[in-house]
Coordinates of C-alpha atoms and ligand atoms in Angstrom, one line a residue:
X1 CA -16.6 14.3 6.3
X2 CA -13.6 16.4 5.6
X3 CA -13.4 20.1 6.2
X4 CA -13.2 21.5 3.3
X5 CA -10.6 24.5 1.4
X6 CA -12.6 27.8 1.7
X7 CA -12.0 29.2 -1.9
X8 CA -11.1 33.1 -1.4
X9 CA -11.5 36.4 -3.4
X10 CA -9.7 37.0 -6.3
X11 CA -10.6 33.7 -7.3
X12 CA -12.7 33.1 -9.9
X13 CA -15.3 30.8 -8.8
X14 CA -16.7 33.2 -6.8
X15 CA -17.5 35.0 -10.0
X16 CA -18.9 32.0 -11.9
X17 CA -22.9 31.4 -11.9
X18 CA -23.4 28.3 -9.9
X19 CA -26.0 25.4 -12.1
X20 CA -28.8 23.6 -10.2
X21 CA -28.6 20.5 -8.6
X22 CA -30.8 17.5 -10.6
X23 CA -28.9 14.7 -8.1
X24 CA -29.1 14.0 -4.7
X25 CA -27.1 10.9 -4.3
X26 CA -24.1 10.0 -2.5
X27 CA -21.5 12.6 -3.7
X28 CA -24.4 15.0 -3.1
X29 CA -24.9 14.4 0.3
X30 CA -21.4 14.1 1.2
X31 CA -20.8 18.0 -0.4
X32 CA -23.6 18.8 2.0
X33 CA -22.5 17.5 5.1
X34 CA -18.6 18.4 4.2
X35 CA -19.8 22.0 4.2
X36 CA -21.8 21.3 7.4
X37 CA -18.1 20.9 8.5
X38 CA -16.2 23.4 7.2
X39 CA -18.4 26.3 7.8
X40 CA -18.4 24.8 11.9
X41 CA -14.4 25.1 11.9
X42 CA -14.4 28.3 9.6
X43 CA -16.1 29.5 12.0
X44 CA -19.1 30.7 9.7
X45 CA -23.0 31.5 9.4
X46 CA -23.0 30.2 6.3
X47 CA -21.9 28.7 3.3
X48 CA -22.3 28.5 -0.7
X49 CA -21.0 25.3 -2.6
X50 CA -18.5 27.3 -4.1
X51 CA -16.6 28.7 -1.8
X52 CA -15.5 24.8 -1.4
X53 CA -14.9 25.1 -5.3
X54 CA -18.0 23.3 -6.8
X55 CA -20.4 25.5 -8.7
X56 CA -23.3 23.7 -7.7
X57 CA -26.6 25.6 -6.6
X58 CA -26.1 24.6 -2.5
X59 CA -26.3 26.6 0.3
X60 CA -25.8 25.9 4.5
X61 CA -26.4 28.4 7.0
X62 CA -26.9 28.3 10.7
X63 CA -27.2 32.0 12.6
X64 CA -27.0 30.3 15.8
X65 CA -25.0 32.8 18.8
X66 CA -24.0 31.5 22.3
X67 CA -27.0 33.5 23.7
X68 CA -29.5 32.0 21.3
X69 CA -29.8 28.4 19.1
X70 CA -30.6 28.2 15.3
X71 CA -31.6 25.3 13.3
X72 CA -29.4 24.8 10.8
X73 CA -30.5 25.1 7.2
X74 CA -29.4 23.3 3.9
X75 CA -31.4 24.2 1.1
X76 CA -30.2 23.3 -2.4
X77 CA -31.4 25.4 -5.9
X78 CA -32.6 28.9 -3.3
X79 CA -34.7 31.2 -5.2
X80 CA -35.9 34.8 -3.2
X81 CA -39.8 34.7 -3.3
X82 CA -40.1 37.4 -1.0
X83 CA -38.0 40.8 0.3
X84 CA -39.0 43.2 3.3
X85 CA -38.0 45.9 4.5
X86 CA -34.4 47.0 5.1
X87 CA -31.6 46.8 7.3
X88 CA -27.7 48.0 6.9
X89 CA -25.6 46.3 9.3
X90 CA -22.0 44.8 9.3
X91 CA -20.7 42.3 7.2
X92 CA -18.0 39.5 6.5
X93 CA -17.7 37.2 4.3
X94 CA -15.0 33.7 4.6
X95 CA -14.1 34.3 1.1
X96 CA -12.6 38.2 2.3
X97 CA -10.6 37.0 5.2
X98 CA -10.6 40.7 7.7
X99 CA -13.0 42.5 5.3
X100 CA -16.3 44.0 7.5
X101 CA -18.0 46.3 5.4
X102 CA -21.6 47.4 6.1
X103 CA -24.0 46.6 3.4
X104 CA -28.1 47.3 3.4
X105 CA -30.4 44.3 2.4
X106 CA -33.9 43.1 2.8
X107 CA -34.9 43.0 6.6
X108 CA -37.5 39.6 5.7
X109 CA -37.1 37.4 3.0
X110 CA -38.8 34.2 2.0
X111 CA -36.7 31.5 0.5
X112 CA -38.0 28.4 -1.7
X113 CA -36.1 25.7 -2.5
X114 CA -35.3 22.0 -1.7
X115 CA -33.7 20.2 1.2
X116 CA -31.3 17.4 0.8
X117 CA -33.6 14.6 -0.3
X118 CA -34.8 16.7 -3.1
X119 CA -38.5 17.7 -1.0
X120 CA -39.5 21.3 -1.6
X121 CA -39.3 23.5 1.3
X122 CA -39.7 27.4 1.6
X123 CA -37.2 29.0 4.3
X124 CA -38.6 32.5 5.8
X125 CA -36.2 34.9 8.3
X126 CA -35.7 38.2 9.5
X127 CA -32.4 39.5 10.8
X128 CA -29.1 38.2 10.8
X129 CA -31.1 35.5 9.2
X130 CA -32.1 37.1 6.4
X131 CA -29.4 38.8 6.2
X132 CA -27.2 35.3 5.7
X133 CA -29.4 33.6 3.1
X134 CA -29.2 36.6 0.9
X135 CA -25.7 36.1 1.2
X136 CA -25.6 33.0 0.4
X137 CA -27.6 33.5 -2.6
X138 CA -25.7 36.8 -3.7
X139 CA -22.4 33.8 -3.6
X140 CA -24.9 31.4 -5.7
X141 CA -25.5 34.1 -8.0
X142 CA -21.1 35.1 -8.4
X143 CA -22.0 37.9 -6.4
X144 CA -19.6 38.9 -3.5
X145 CA -20.6 41.6 -0.5
X146 CA -18.0 44.4 -2.4
X147 CA -20.6 44.8 -4.8
X148 CA -23.3 45.6 -2.8
X149 CA -21.4 48.8 -1.3
X150 CA -21.0 52.0 -3.1
X151 CA -18.5 52.6 -6.0
X152 CA -15.9 54.2 -3.4
X153 CA -15.7 52.0 -1.0
X154 CA -15.0 49.6 -3.7
X155 CA -12.3 51.1 -5.4
X156 CA -10.7 51.3 -1.8
X157 CA -11.5 47.5 -1.5
X158 CA -9.8 47.0 -4.6
X159 CA -6.4 48.9 -3.8
X160 CA -6.1 47.9 -0.2
X161 CA -7.3 44.9 0.2
X162 CA -5.0 42.7 -1.4
X163 CA -2.5 44.6 -0.8
X164 CA -2.5 44.0 2.9
X165 CA -3.3 40.0 2.3
X166 CA 0.3 40.0 0.1
X167 CA 1.8 42.1 2.6
X168 CA -0.1 39.5 5.8
X169 CA 1.3 36.3 3.9
X170 CA 4.6 37.6 3.4
X171 CA 5.0 37.9 6.7
X172 CA 3.6 33.8 7.5
X173 CA 5.6 32.5 5.3
Ligands
LIG201 NI1 -19.4 35.0 2.3

């Protein structure tokens, strides 16, 4: 297993739509293991394959906290089949370091897809799990959380974020 490089905004691969997986062989298994290791190393509660440079419909999620254990979830070719309620909560993204914003999402979702061996699965979640599932499926559709905020907030983000990141990088080098 290996920790992969996480692509950061404005990397173009984050905007590409990913393609469905139909080969469940060793290279997919390796990708999934590396994504799990990369998510835990970051650390993050979820990761989509295009965030590590692979435009395929693969996502991993684990919303465990110090207080509460949660299962590690791997979903291939995911689709939201049910979305209920609404919740607004602070959210961040490994591809947008040092940025968080309040994002409105469904409170509960049901996701249908395949497990790492190609068997059909259904995952239901609410709260943080529902949020993480929607966030990663957004990634696989080329969407980022900045697409889910008001235009004003987005314009502020575009103006300030890159400048701040560049400044940080100058300081680091
Ligand atoms: Ni993200």
